[in-house]
Tab-separated table of C-alpha atoms (C1' of nucleotides) in Angstrom:
chain	number	residue	atom	x	y	z
A	1	UNK	CA	2.704	16.997	19.475
A	2	UNK	CA	4.378	14.552	20.810
A	3	UNK	CA	5.687	11.473	18.804
A	4	UNK	CA	6.859	7.859	19.372
A	5	UNK	CA	7.837	5.818	16.945
A	6	UNK	CA	4.406	5.009	15.546
A	7	UNK	CA	4.383	1.955	12.914
A	8	UNK	CA	3.334	2.363	9.238
A	9	UNK	CA	0.887	0.508	9.799
A	10	UNK	CA	-1.090	3.341	11.555
A	11	UNK	CA	-0.433	5.872	9.261
A	12	UNK	CA	-1.697	3.973	6.996
A	13	UNK	CA	-5.290	3.626	8.391
A	14	UNK	CA	-5.099	7.460	9.312
A	15	UNK	CA	-5.825	8.528	5.773
A	16	UNK	CA	-8.919	6.386	5.870
A	17	UNK	CA	-10.339	7.236	9.047
A	18	UNK	CA	-9.766	10.644	7.955
A	19	UNK	CA	-12.806	10.077	5.352
A	20	UNK	CA	-14.348	8.315	7.383
A	21	UNK	CA	-14.748	11.205	9.861
A	22	UNK	CA	-15.115	13.841	6.537
A	23	UNK	CA	-18.182	11.790	5.375
A	24	UNK	CA	-19.782	11.728	8.483
A	25	UNK	CA	-19.290	15.408	9.153
A	26	UNK	CA	-20.748	16.305	6.154
A	27	UNK	CA	-23.647	14.367	7.417
A	28	UNK	CA	-23.992	16.443	9.923
A	29	UNK	CA	-22.952	13.449	12.382
A	30	UNK	CA	-22.255	14.739	15.628
A	31	UNK	CA	-20.244	12.331	17.570
A	32	UNK	CA	-19.500	8.717	16.944
A	33	UNK	CA	-18.251	5.896	18.984
A	34	UNK	CA	-15.375	3.514	18.853
A	35	UNK	CA	-17.657	0.139	18.158
A	36	UNK	CA	-19.858	2.595	15.882
A	37	UNK	CA	-17.273	3.721	13.378
A	38	UNK	CA	-15.836	0.465	13.944
A	39	UNK	CA	-18.546	-1.296	12.130
A	40	UNK	CA	-19.157	1.262	9.735
A	41	UNK	CA	-15.314	0.738	8.385
A	42	UNK	CA	-14.965	-2.879	8.951
A	43	UNK	CA	-12.606	-2.536	12.128
A	44	UNK	CA	-12.273	-3.974	15.309
A	45	UNK	CA	-13.232	-0.536	17.522
A	46	UNK	CA	-10.012	-1.911	19.409
A	47	UNK	CA	-7.852	-0.401	17.085
A	48	UNK	CA	-9.002	2.462	16.375
A	49	UNK	CA	-8.728	2.902	19.631
A	50	UNK	CA	-4.903	1.918	20.030
A	51	UNK	CA	-4.373	4.062	17.229
A	52	UNK	CA	-6.012	6.832	18.425
A	53	UNK	CA	-4.202	6.416	21.779
A	54	UNK	CA	-0.522	6.422	19.706
A	55	UNK	CA	-1.813	10.538	19.496
A	56	UNK	CA	-3.812	11.451	22.498
A	57	UNK	CA	-7.023	11.172	24.209
A	58	UNK	CA	-9.008	12.498	21.287
A	59	UNK	CA	-12.295	11.070	23.136
A	60	UNK	CA	-14.483	11.160	25.671
A	61	UNK	CA	-15.388	8.237	27.963
A	62	UNK	CA	-19.628	7.670	28.472
A	63	UNK	CA	-19.247	10.273	25.063
A	64	UNK	CA	-17.294	8.651	22.224
A	65	UNK	CA	-15.378	10.928	19.712
A	66	UNK	CA	-16.674	14.368	18.455
A	67	UNK	CA	-16.293	14.261	14.749
A	68	UNK	CA	-15.354	17.752	14.173
A	69	UNK	CA	-12.916	17.601	16.681
A	70	UNK	CA	-10.943	14.539	15.819
A	71	UNK	CA	-11.242	15.315	12.192
A	72	UNK	CA	-9.377	17.838	12.770
A	73	UNK	CA	-7.077	16.826	14.661
A	74	UNK	CA	-5.965	14.011	12.686
A	75	UNK	CA	-6.030	16.276	10.059
A	76	UNK	CA	-2.949	18.118	12.048
A	77	UNK	CA	-1.280	14.796	12.281
A	78	UNK	CA	-1.242	14.433	8.610
A	79	UNK	CA	0.609	17.579	8.211
A	80	UNK	CA	-3.300	18.553	5.961
A	81	UNK	CA	-3.508	21.717	7.963
A	82	UNK	CA	-0.984	23.126	6.475
A	83	UNK	CA	-0.254	24.555	2.500
A	84	UNK	CA	2.364	21.947	0.759
A	85	UNK	CA	3.294	23.175	-2.165
A	86	UNK	CA	4.548	20.693	-5.155
A	87	UNK	CA	6.204	20.744	-8.287
A	88	UNK	CA	5.549	17.685	-10.490
A	89	UNK	CA	8.246	16.875	-12.941
A	90	UNK	CA	7.549	15.123	-16.289
A	91	UNK	CA	4.566	16.654	-17.919
A	92	UNK	CA	2.585	13.662	-19.603
A	93	UNK	CA	-0.674	11.919	-19.374
A	94	UNK	CA	0.078	11.420	-15.807
A	95	UNK	CA	2.489	14.655	-15.077
A	96	UNK	CA	-0.594	16.351	-16.542
A	97	UNK	CA	-3.525	14.225	-14.755
A	98	UNK	CA	-2.127	14.924	-11.235
A	99	UNK	CA	-1.724	18.368	-12.336
A	100	UNK	CA	-5.817	18.595	-13.655
A	101	UNK	CA	-6.838	17.241	-10.240
A	102	UNK	CA	-8.189	19.550	-8.226
A	103	UNK	CA	-8.795	17.877	-4.897
A	104	UNK	CA	-5.360	17.271	-3.879
A	105	UNK	CA	-5.706	22.003	-4.176
A	106	UNK	CA	-8.822	21.107	-1.737
A	107	UNK	CA	-6.089	19.966	1.089
A	108	UNK	CA	-3.780	22.502	0.631
A	109	UNK	CA	-1.413	20.408	-2.197
A	110	UNK	CA	-0.422	23.116	-4.135
A	111	UNK	CA	1.618	22.998	-7.431
A	112	UNK	CA	3.502	25.425	-8.542
A	113	UNK	CA	4.581	24.482	-11.587
A	114	UNK	CA	5.332	21.110	-14.028
A	115	UNK	CA	9.317	20.449	-15.433
A	116	UNK	CA	9.972	18.623	-18.400
A	117	UNK	CA	11.764	18.107	-21.132
A	118	UNK	CA	10.064	18.215	-24.673
A	119	UNK	CA	9.794	21.525	-26.675
A	120	UNK	CA	6.111	20.532	-26.985
A	121	UNK	CA	5.445	20.579	-23.808
A	122	UNK	CA	7.381	23.696	-22.396
A	123	UNK	CA	5.908	27.293	-22.529
A	124	UNK	CA	2.583	25.715	-22.089
A	125	UNK	CA	0.030	26.384	-19.559
A	126	UNK	CA	-1.837	23.363	-17.393
A	127	UNK	CA	-4.553	25.261	-15.413
A	128	UNK	CA	-2.901	27.987	-15.258
A	129	UNK	CA	0.513	26.284	-14.254
A	130	UNK	CA	3.295	26.309	-16.289
A	131	UNK	CA	5.768	24.213	-18.012
A	132	UNK	CA	9.121	25.018	-17.085
A	133	UNK	CA	11.883	23.866	-18.743
A	134	UNK	CA	13.978	20.654	-16.808
A	135	UNK	CA	16.865	23.268	-17.537
A	136	UNK	CA	15.348	26.158	-14.419
A	137	UNK	CA	15.067	22.899	-12.039
A	138	UNK	CA	17.620	23.978	-9.672
A	139	UNK	CA	17.182	27.737	-9.965
A	140	UNK	CA	13.555	27.374	-9.225
A	141	UNK	CA	14.413	25.491	-6.261
A	142	UNK	CA	16.442	28.225	-4.912
A	143	UNK	CA	13.461	30.805	-5.180
A	144	UNK	CA	10.437	28.803	-4.247
A	145	UNK	CA	9.633	27.207	-0.956
A	146	UNK	CA	8.577	23.073	-2.443
A	147	UNK	CA	8.066	21.097	-0.046
A	148	UNK	CA	7.095	18.432	-2.595
A	149	UNK	CA	8.493	16.719	-5.789
A	150	UNK	CA	6.229	14.669	-7.470
A	151	UNK	CA	8.056	11.521	-9.995
A	152	UNK	CA	5.748	11.263	-13.203
A	153	UNK	CA	8.876	10.101	-15.443
A	154	UNK	CA	10.301	7.333	-17.230
A	155	UNK	CA	12.315	5.026	-14.937
A	156	UNK	CA	15.339	5.345	-16.821
A	157	UNK	CA	15.502	8.998	-15.616
A	158	UNK	CA	14.457	9.189	-12.546
A	159	UNK	CA	16.738	8.243	-10.260
A	160	UNK	CA	19.363	11.100	-11.925
A	161	UNK	CA	16.223	13.960	-11.554
A	162	UNK	CA	16.281	13.211	-7.992
A	163	UNK	CA	19.622	13.393	-7.458
A	164	UNK	CA	19.512	16.499	-8.695
A	165	UNK	CA	16.321	17.060	-5.975
A	166	UNK	CA	18.001	15.863	-3.791
A	167	UNK	CA	20.929	18.715	-4.042
A	168	UNK	CA	18.126	20.995	-4.565
A	169	UNK	CA	17.603	20.105	-0.437
A	170	UNK	CA	14.172	19.024	-1.722
A	171	UNK	CA	12.434	17.163	1.373
A	172	UNK	CA	9.993	14.772	0.424
A	173	UNK	CA	9.739	12.936	-3.555
A	174	UNK	CA	6.240	11.412	-4.059
A	175	UNK	CA	7.397	8.619	-6.857
A	176	UNK	CA	5.438	7.373	-9.471
A	177	UNK	CA	8.836	5.615	-11.243
A	178	UNK	CA	8.760	2.151	-11.147
A	179	UNK	CA	12.161	2.002	-9.414
A	180	UNK	CA	12.987	2.157	-5.928
A	181	UNK	CA	14.710	5.698	-5.096
A	182	UNK	CA	17.860	5.817	-3.582
A	183	UNK	CA	18.369	9.269	-1.201
A	184	UNK	CA	19.418	10.099	1.842
A	185	UNK	CA	17.606	9.194	4.939
A	186	UNK	CA	16.657	12.464	5.909
A	187	UNK	CA	14.544	13.063	2.396
A	188	UNK	CA	11.128	11.335	2.186
A	189	UNK	CA	9.988	9.155	-0.342
A	190	UNK	CA	6.073	7.503	-0.985
A	191	UNK	CA	6.358	5.224	-3.878
A	192	UNK	CA	2.981	4.993	-6.181
A	193	UNK	CA	3.924	1.796	-7.599
A	194	UNK	CA	0.989	1.431	-10.231
A	195	UNK	CA	2.366	-1.963	-11.400
A	196	UNK	CA	2.666	-3.962	-8.716
A	197	UNK	CA	-0.613	-2.727	-7.381
A	198	UNK	CA	-2.151	-4.467	-11.139
A	199	UNK	CA	0.236	-7.187	-10.442
A	200	UNK	CA	-1.556	-8.041	-6.675
A	201	UNK	CA	-4.913	-7.638	-8.285
A	202	UNK	CA	-3.994	-9.923	-11.069
A	203	UNK	CA	-2.429	-12.398	-7.987
A	204	UNK	CA	-6.513	-12.118	-6.321
A	205	UNK	CA	-7.759	-12.760	-9.833
A	206	UNK	CA	-6.021	-16.263	-10.155
A	207	UNK	CA	-5.760	-17.053	-7.046
A	208	UNK	CA	-10.153	-16.710	-6.923
A	209	UNK	CA	-9.674	-18.767	-10.355
A	210	UNK	CA	-7.742	-21.409	-8.708
A	211	UNK	CA	-10.757	-22.078	-5.883
A	212	UNK	CA	-14.164	-22.365	-8.690
B	1	UNK	CA	-0.351	-24.504	-7.998
B	2	UNK	CA	-1.517	-25.204	-4.430
B	3	UNK	CA	-1.931	-22.531	-2.542
B	4	UNK	CA	-2.365	-22.655	1.608
B	5	UNK	CA	-3.777	-18.924	3.039
B	6	UNK	CA	-1.308	-16.537	1.783
B	7	UNK	CA	-0.911	-12.943	3.741
B	8	UNK	CA	-1.461	-10.124	2.316
B	9	UNK	CA	2.313	-8.863	3.408
B	10	UNK	CA	3.639	-11.626	0.876
B	11	UNK	CA	1.166	-10.531	-1.504
B	12	UNK	CA	2.700	-6.817	-1.456
B	13	UNK	CA	6.181	-8.223	-1.584
B	14	UNK	CA	6.101	-10.609	-4.284
B	15	UNK	CA	5.899	-8.158	-7.747
B	16	UNK	CA	9.000	-6.254	-6.028
B	17	UNK	CA	10.694	-9.776	-5.874
B	18	UNK	CA	9.543	-9.293	-9.680
B	19	UNK	CA	10.766	-6.617	-10.672
B	20	UNK	CA	14.266	-7.126	-9.227
B	21	UNK	CA	14.318	-10.204	-10.940
B	22	UNK	CA	13.793	-8.936	-14.050
B	23	UNK	CA	16.635	-6.573	-13.842
B	24	UNK	CA	19.078	-9.048	-13.115
B	25	UNK	CA	18.087	-11.332	-16.142
B	26	UNK	CA	17.897	-8.191	-18.140
B	27	UNK	CA	21.830	-7.543	-16.521
B	28	UNK	CA	22.532	-11.164	-17.420
B	29	UNK	CA	23.104	-12.514	-14.113
B	30	UNK	CA	21.877	-16.194	-13.995
B	31	UNK	CA	21.417	-16.920	-10.448
B	32	UNK	CA	21.583	-15.766	-7.391
B	33	UNK	CA	21.628	-16.406	-3.326
B	34	UNK	CA	18.498	-15.062	-1.055
B	35	UNK	CA	21.524	-13.698	0.942
B	36	UNK	CA	22.712	-11.917	-2.658
B	37	UNK	CA	19.281	-10.694	-3.097
B	38	UNK	CA	18.516	-9.561	0.340
B	39	UNK	CA	21.144	-7.365	0.204
B	40	UNK	CA	20.194	-5.121	-2.827
B	41	UNK	CA	16.137	-5.203	-1.822
B	42	UNK	CA	16.864	-4.628	1.865
B	43	UNK	CA	15.403	-7.012	3.049
B	44	UNK	CA	16.408	-10.640	5.107
B	45	UNK	CA	17.413	-13.225	3.189
B	46	UNK	CA	15.147	-15.565	6.121
B	47	UNK	CA	12.278	-13.235	4.689
B	48	UNK	CA	13.173	-13.754	0.661
B	49	UNK	CA	13.653	-17.703	1.454
B	50	UNK	CA	9.982	-18.077	3.516
B	51	UNK	CA	8.399	-15.640	1.145
B	52	UNK	CA	9.313	-18.109	-1.509
B	53	UNK	CA	8.888	-21.397	0.165
B	54	UNK	CA	4.873	-20.759	0.514
B	55	UNK	CA	4.437	-21.412	-3.328
B	56	UNK	CA	7.402	-24.231	-2.977
B	57	UNK	CA	10.707	-24.545	-3.524
B	58	UNK	CA	12.102	-22.605	-6.535
B	59	UNK	CA	15.545	-23.177	-5.259
B	60	UNK	CA	18.824	-25.225	-4.780
B	61	UNK	CA	20.835	-25.560	-1.784
B	62	UNK	CA	24.111	-24.816	-2.349
B	63	UNK	CA	23.396	-22.854	-5.603
B	64	UNK	CA	20.326	-20.322	-4.983
B	65	UNK	CA	18.125	-19.433	-6.619
B	66	UNK	CA	18.093	-19.179	-10.988
B	67	UNK	CA	16.797	-15.635	-12.401
B	68	UNK	CA	15.216	-16.830	-14.807
B	69	UNK	CA	13.517	-20.052	-13.981
B	70	UNK	CA	12.415	-18.343	-10.281
B	71	UNK	CA	11.041	-14.767	-12.364
B	72	UNK	CA	9.355	-16.899	-14.242
B	73	UNK	CA	7.717	-18.755	-11.387
B	74	UNK	CA	6.747	-15.547	-10.049
B	75	UNK	CA	4.936	-14.351	-13.266
B	76	UNK	CA	2.920	-17.421	-13.042
B	77	UNK	CA	2.048	-16.766	-9.577
B	78	UNK	CA	1.265	-13.413	-9.953
B	79	UNK	CA	-1.031	-14.326	-12.918
B	80	UNK	CA	1.065	-12.326	-15.216
B	81	UNK	CA	1.933	-14.744	-17.821
B	82	UNK	CA	-1.225	-14.897	-19.401
B	83	UNK	CA	-2.926	-12.310	-21.215
B	84	UNK	CA	-5.985	-9.932	-18.851
B	85	UNK	CA	-8.512	-7.836	-20.412
B	86	UNK	CA	-9.421	-4.356	-19.141
B	87	UNK	CA	-12.167	-1.263	-19.694
B	88	UNK	CA	-11.654	1.858	-18.457
B	89	UNK	CA	-14.146	3.349	-17.190
B	90	UNK	CA	-13.837	7.205	-16.891
B	91	UNK	CA	-12.656	8.344	-20.490
B	92	UNK	CA	-11.098	11.020	-18.119
B	93	UNK	CA	-6.932	12.614	-17.507
B	94	UNK	CA	-6.296	9.566	-15.309
B	95	UNK	CA	-8.188	6.865	-17.598
B	96	UNK	CA	-6.303	8.738	-20.661
B	97	UNK	CA	-2.989	8.394	-19.278
B	98	UNK	CA	-3.731	4.603	-18.010
B	99	UNK	CA	-4.809	3.678	-21.500
B	100	UNK	CA	-1.463	5.790	-22.849
B	101	UNK	CA	0.840	3.843	-20.108
B	102	UNK	CA	2.215	1.560	-22.470
B	103	UNK	CA	4.140	-0.423	-20.213
B	104	UNK	CA	0.793	-2.938	-18.973
B	105	UNK	CA	0.394	-4.095	-22.465
B	106	UNK	CA	3.556	-5.718	-22.127
B	107	UNK	CA	2.506	-7.442	-19.211
B	108	UNK	CA	-0.318	-8.855	-20.685
B	109	UNK	CA	-2.989	-6.036	-19.224
B	110	UNK	CA	-5.277	-5.535	-22.619
B	111	UNK	CA	-7.017	-2.537	-22.466
B	112	UNK	CA	-9.639	-3.367	-25.043
B	113	UNK	CA	-11.633	-0.151	-24.172
B	114	UNK	CA	-13.059	3.002	-22.761
B	115	UNK	CA	-16.211	4.141	-21.450
B	116	UNK	CA	-17.644	7.833	-20.608
B	117	UNK	CA	-20.162	10.188	-20.755
B	118	UNK	CA	-19.408	13.229	-22.140
B	119	UNK	CA	-20.271	12.871	-26.052
B	120	UNK	CA	-16.941	15.352	-26.158
B	121	UNK	CA	-15.424	11.850	-26.021
B	122	UNK	CA	-17.429	9.271	-27.187
B	123	UNK	CA	-16.527	8.042	-30.696
B	124	UNK	CA	-13.157	9.308	-30.057
B	125	UNK	CA	-10.193	7.194	-29.616
B	126	UNK	CA	-7.162	7.131	-28.008
B	127	UNK	CA	-3.762	4.853	-28.920
B	128	UNK	CA	-6.624	3.248	-31.293
B	129	UNK	CA	-9.061	1.947	-28.317
B	130	UNK	CA	-12.141	3.357	-28.551
B	131	UNK	CA	-14.178	5.400	-26.467
B	132	UNK	CA	-17.513	3.724	-26.023
B	133	UNK	CA	-21.002	6.050	-24.377
B	134	UNK	CA	-21.293	4.126	-20.687
B	135	UNK	CA	-25.094	3.051	-21.907
B	136	UNK	CA	-22.881	0.193	-24.184
B	137	UNK	CA	-21.206	-1.253	-21.012
B	138	UNK	CA	-23.947	-4.006	-20.477
B	139	UNK	CA	-23.958	-5.235	-24.173
B	140	UNK	CA	-19.934	-4.712	-24.229
B	141	UNK	CA	-19.723	-6.233	-21.583
B	142	UNK	CA	-21.893	-9.428	-22.840
B	143	UNK	CA	-19.438	-9.914	-26.270
B	144	UNK	CA	-16.083	-9.688	-24.467
B	145	UNK	CA	-14.340	-11.485	-21.840
B	146	UNK	CA	-12.932	-8.731	-19.263
B	147	UNK	CA	-10.955	-9.306	-16.578
B	148	UNK	CA	-10.987	-6.066	-15.143
B	149	UNK	CA	-12.652	-3.385	-15.303
B	150	UNK	CA	-10.426	0.378	-13.748
B	151	UNK	CA	-12.360	2.421	-12.419
B	152	UNK	CA	-11.031	6.462	-13.105
B	153	UNK	CA	-14.636	8.203	-12.209
B	154	UNK	CA	-15.607	10.435	-9.560
B	155	UNK	CA	-16.510	9.361	-6.384
B	156	UNK	CA	-20.044	10.153	-6.641
B	157	UNK	CA	-20.532	7.916	-9.387
B	158	UNK	CA	-18.389	4.789	-8.645
B	159	UNK	CA	-20.198	2.453	-6.369
B	160	UNK	CA	-23.439	2.806	-8.996
B	161	UNK	CA	-20.961	2.246	-12.318
B	162	UNK	CA	-19.812	-0.578	-9.387
B	163	UNK	CA	-23.243	-2.359	-9.137
B	164	UNK	CA	-23.308	-2.291	-12.541
B	165	UNK	CA	-19.783	-4.406	-13.486
B	166	UNK	CA	-21.124	-6.681	-10.801
B	167	UNK	CA	-24.229	-7.621	-12.719
B	168	UNK	CA	-22.006	-8.379	-15.301
B	169	UNK	CA	-20.021	-10.991	-13.968
B	170	UNK	CA	-16.581	-8.805	-13.723
B	171	UNK	CA	-14.826	-10.876	-10.932
B	172	UNK	CA	-12.153	-7.284	-10.859
B	173	UNK	CA	-11.929	-3.778	-10.479
B	174	UNK	CA	-9.371	-1.529	-9.647
B	175	UNK	CA	-10.321	1.560	-8.385
B	176	UNK	CA	-9.123	4.913	-8.462
B	177	UNK	CA	-11.916	6.199	-7.473
B	178	UNK	CA	-11.518	7.700	-3.237
B	179	UNK	CA	-13.855	5.390	-1.473
B	180	UNK	CA	-14.463	1.990	-0.540
B	181	UNK	CA	-16.407	0.370	-3.004
B	182	UNK	CA	-18.929	-2.728	-1.726
B	183	UNK	CA	-19.055	-6.066	-3.831
B	184	UNK	CA	-20.071	-8.967	-3.012
B	185	UNK	CA	-17.193	-12.033	-1.816
B	186	UNK	CA	-16.340	-13.125	-5.399
B	187	UNK	CA	-15.424	-10.278	-6.516
B	188	UNK	CA	-11.839	-8.611	-6.028
B	189	UNK	CA	-10.897	-4.552	-5.320
B	190	UNK	CA	-7.550	-2.901	-5.892
B	191	UNK	CA	-7.845	0.270	-4.548
B	192	UNK	CA	-5.357	3.186	-5.792
B	193	UNK	CA	-6.327	5.932	-3.646
B	194	UNK	CA	-4.097	8.684	-4.473
B	195	UNK	CA	-4.750	11.201	-2.160
B	196	UNK	CA	-3.885	8.651	0.904
B	197	UNK	CA	-0.933	8.511	-0.744
B	198	UNK	CA	-0.511	11.934	-0.483
B	199	UNK	CA	-1.115	12.212	3.163
B	200	UNK	CA	0.662	9.529	4.144
B	201	UNK	CA	3.995	11.152	2.606
B	202	UNK	CA	2.816	14.892	4.493
B	203	UNK	CA	2.969	12.749	7.149
B	204	UNK	CA	6.201	11.625	7.173
B	205	UNK	CA	7.556	15.549	6.459
B	206	UNK	CA	5.670	16.577	9.809
B	207	UNK	CA	7.384	14.006	11.472
B	208	UNK	CA	10.946	14.823	9.984
B	209	UNK	CA	9.913	18.911	10.727
B	210	UNK	CA	9.549	17.846	14.011
B	211	UNK	CA	12.560	16.143	14.781
B	212	UNK	CA	14.407	19.296	13.590
C	1	DT	C1'	-26.850	8.199	40.264
C	2	DA	C1'	-26.329	4.396	36.735
C	3	DG	C1'	-24.736	3.978	31.569
C	4	DA	C1'	-21.704	4.280	28.718
C	5	DT	C1'	-17.762	4.130	25.867
C	6	DT	C1'	-13.490	6.015	26.209
C	7	DG	C1'	-8.165	5.062	27.658
C	8	DT	C1'	-4.814	1.062	28.952
C	9	DT	C1'	-3.207	-2.893	29.918
C	10	DA	C1'	-2.853	-7.963	29.337
C	11	DA	C1'	-3.813	-11.848	26.594
C	12	DT	C1'	-3.478	-13.404	21.673
C	13	DC	C1'	-2.132	-14.094	17.156
C	14	DG	C1'	0.178	-13.188	12.799
C	15	DA	C1'	4.621	-12.601	11.399
C	16	DT	C1'	9.215	-12.062	10.342
C	17	DT	C1'	14.047	-13.282	12.334
C	18	DA	C1'	16.989	-16.369	13.995
C	19	DA	C1'	18.868	-21.127	13.398
C	20	DC	C1'	20.130	-25.409	11.412
C	21	DA	C1'	19.716	-29.723	9.393
C	22	DA	C1'	19.076	-31.370	4.951
C	23	DT	C1'	21.171	-31.655	0.299
C	24	DC	C1'	22.955	-29.962	-3.531
D	1	DT	C1'	34.134	-34.382	-0.757
D	2	DA	C1'	33.739	-30.082	1.505
D	3	DG	C1'	31.636	-25.565	0.858
D	4	DA	C1'	27.667	-22.831	0.140
D	5	DT	C1'	22.990	-22.639	1.048
D	6	DT	C1'	18.162	-23.662	0.644
D	7	DG	C1'	13.968	-25.161	2.637
D	8	DT	C1'	12.444	-25.800	7.597
D	9	DT	C1'	11.162	-25.882	12.080
D	10	DA	C1'	11.742	-22.575	16.379
D	11	DA	C1'	12.481	-17.746	18.694
D	12	DT	C1'	12.120	-13.704	18.836
D	13	DC	C1'	8.958	-9.499	17.895
D	14	DG	C1'	5.603	-6.776	17.030
D	15	DA	C1'	0.873	-5.605	15.691
D	16	DT	C1'	-4.376	-6.966	16.553
D	17	DT	C1'	-7.734	-8.610	20.027
D	18	DA	C1'	-9.999	-8.652	24.293
D	19	DA	C1'	-11.271	-6.689	28.752
D	20	DC	C1'	-11.590	-4.101	32.139
D	21	DA	C1'	-10.616	-0.377	35.510
D	22	DA	C1'	-10.930	4.623	35.048
D	23	DT	C1'	-14.471	8.104	34.328
D	24	DC	C1'	-17.409	11.259	31.787
DNA sequence: TAGATTGTTAATCGATTAACAATC
DNA sequence: TAGATTGTTAATCGATTAACAATC
């Protein structure tokens, strides 16, 4: 697949296309036009066609898009057609919640281990996934192919752990800690900043309140 | 505070400004110029000034911005200078993780109750917060001022629960369920779609892989 | 074939950046 | 006052929408 520089706005929309196509597929819909999809998703048909044509022509004039084909092609673009091995750093509530959330597995995101520093947690399994001592991080990473490290640890420890992960050659970090991690260019980071999400909601509430 | 139409891009950046200013404040920094802040945050000084001037002039020529003042003003803009009462719908792993995450409380987001349908959970407390039966939702909402309902329930139940919340006059929903909720215009929804976040990360990984 | 709908180019719109006069 | 830095206008850049020729 050849890639131009794809804008972030486009990439953010791809998973949502994928989700809607998945639903159509479940409902047995075979084909759909950009126009019908645009109505379902409340976006413009033009945007859908532009977005998709960044990656190639997946449709057919006069017919539209084959739902199953497009669904699979977007999965390939997103890289969810392959297995992604993950480790979770931080076995607290969030780490456990993510581990227990089986939907990630269905998409090929497999959690291989949880790491923690608390003796209460080390040695315990969550859904058959072992909780290991943080001191074992380096040896574990040298022995396993891990694609993504998930950071569910407090802010103060996050950069130090990130540096260790980067030293081990980790390529991607899914960061739930509330700070901006410093990583070299070759490492990709995706942030989930829940407090910021909540503050945006709070802003919208205030906005409404003032409009009366 | 008078409000023009503020773009979503600006609103998304406000919490991050707030966070950096909070850190400066902790470090005892009294004033900062848009230029110094722009370097810390890796954005342009122009953007910082443009963003802030949507809400008023918080700086002073030749001086810059007073850190504490700006921090508090952004808090007001975001509506986090007041208390926001929340309920959590869905007492599973995520619901419990959010309940246990005390940082929200520090910002005035107070969880008043958890609602669930499982007899195993109903009646149990999480950090002194009671888990109530979903059948009590309507009566609870009529007796308490709740600003935000947090949805940590499976996709299939989310729209039905949303409809009930809307009937009770809820104004804001923080949605962790992986679907787009249908709500009337007066209700604000903020989505946290973790799978989509993970897919974006996956895309970036694939992108790197192809670049070699 | 005629109708439908894509892929793609052109036009518009909005957001970001640059520049600078105002002013502390 | 002179220097620094804002607030704000103007220029640029990028993303979205519209239009339509290509084609199934």
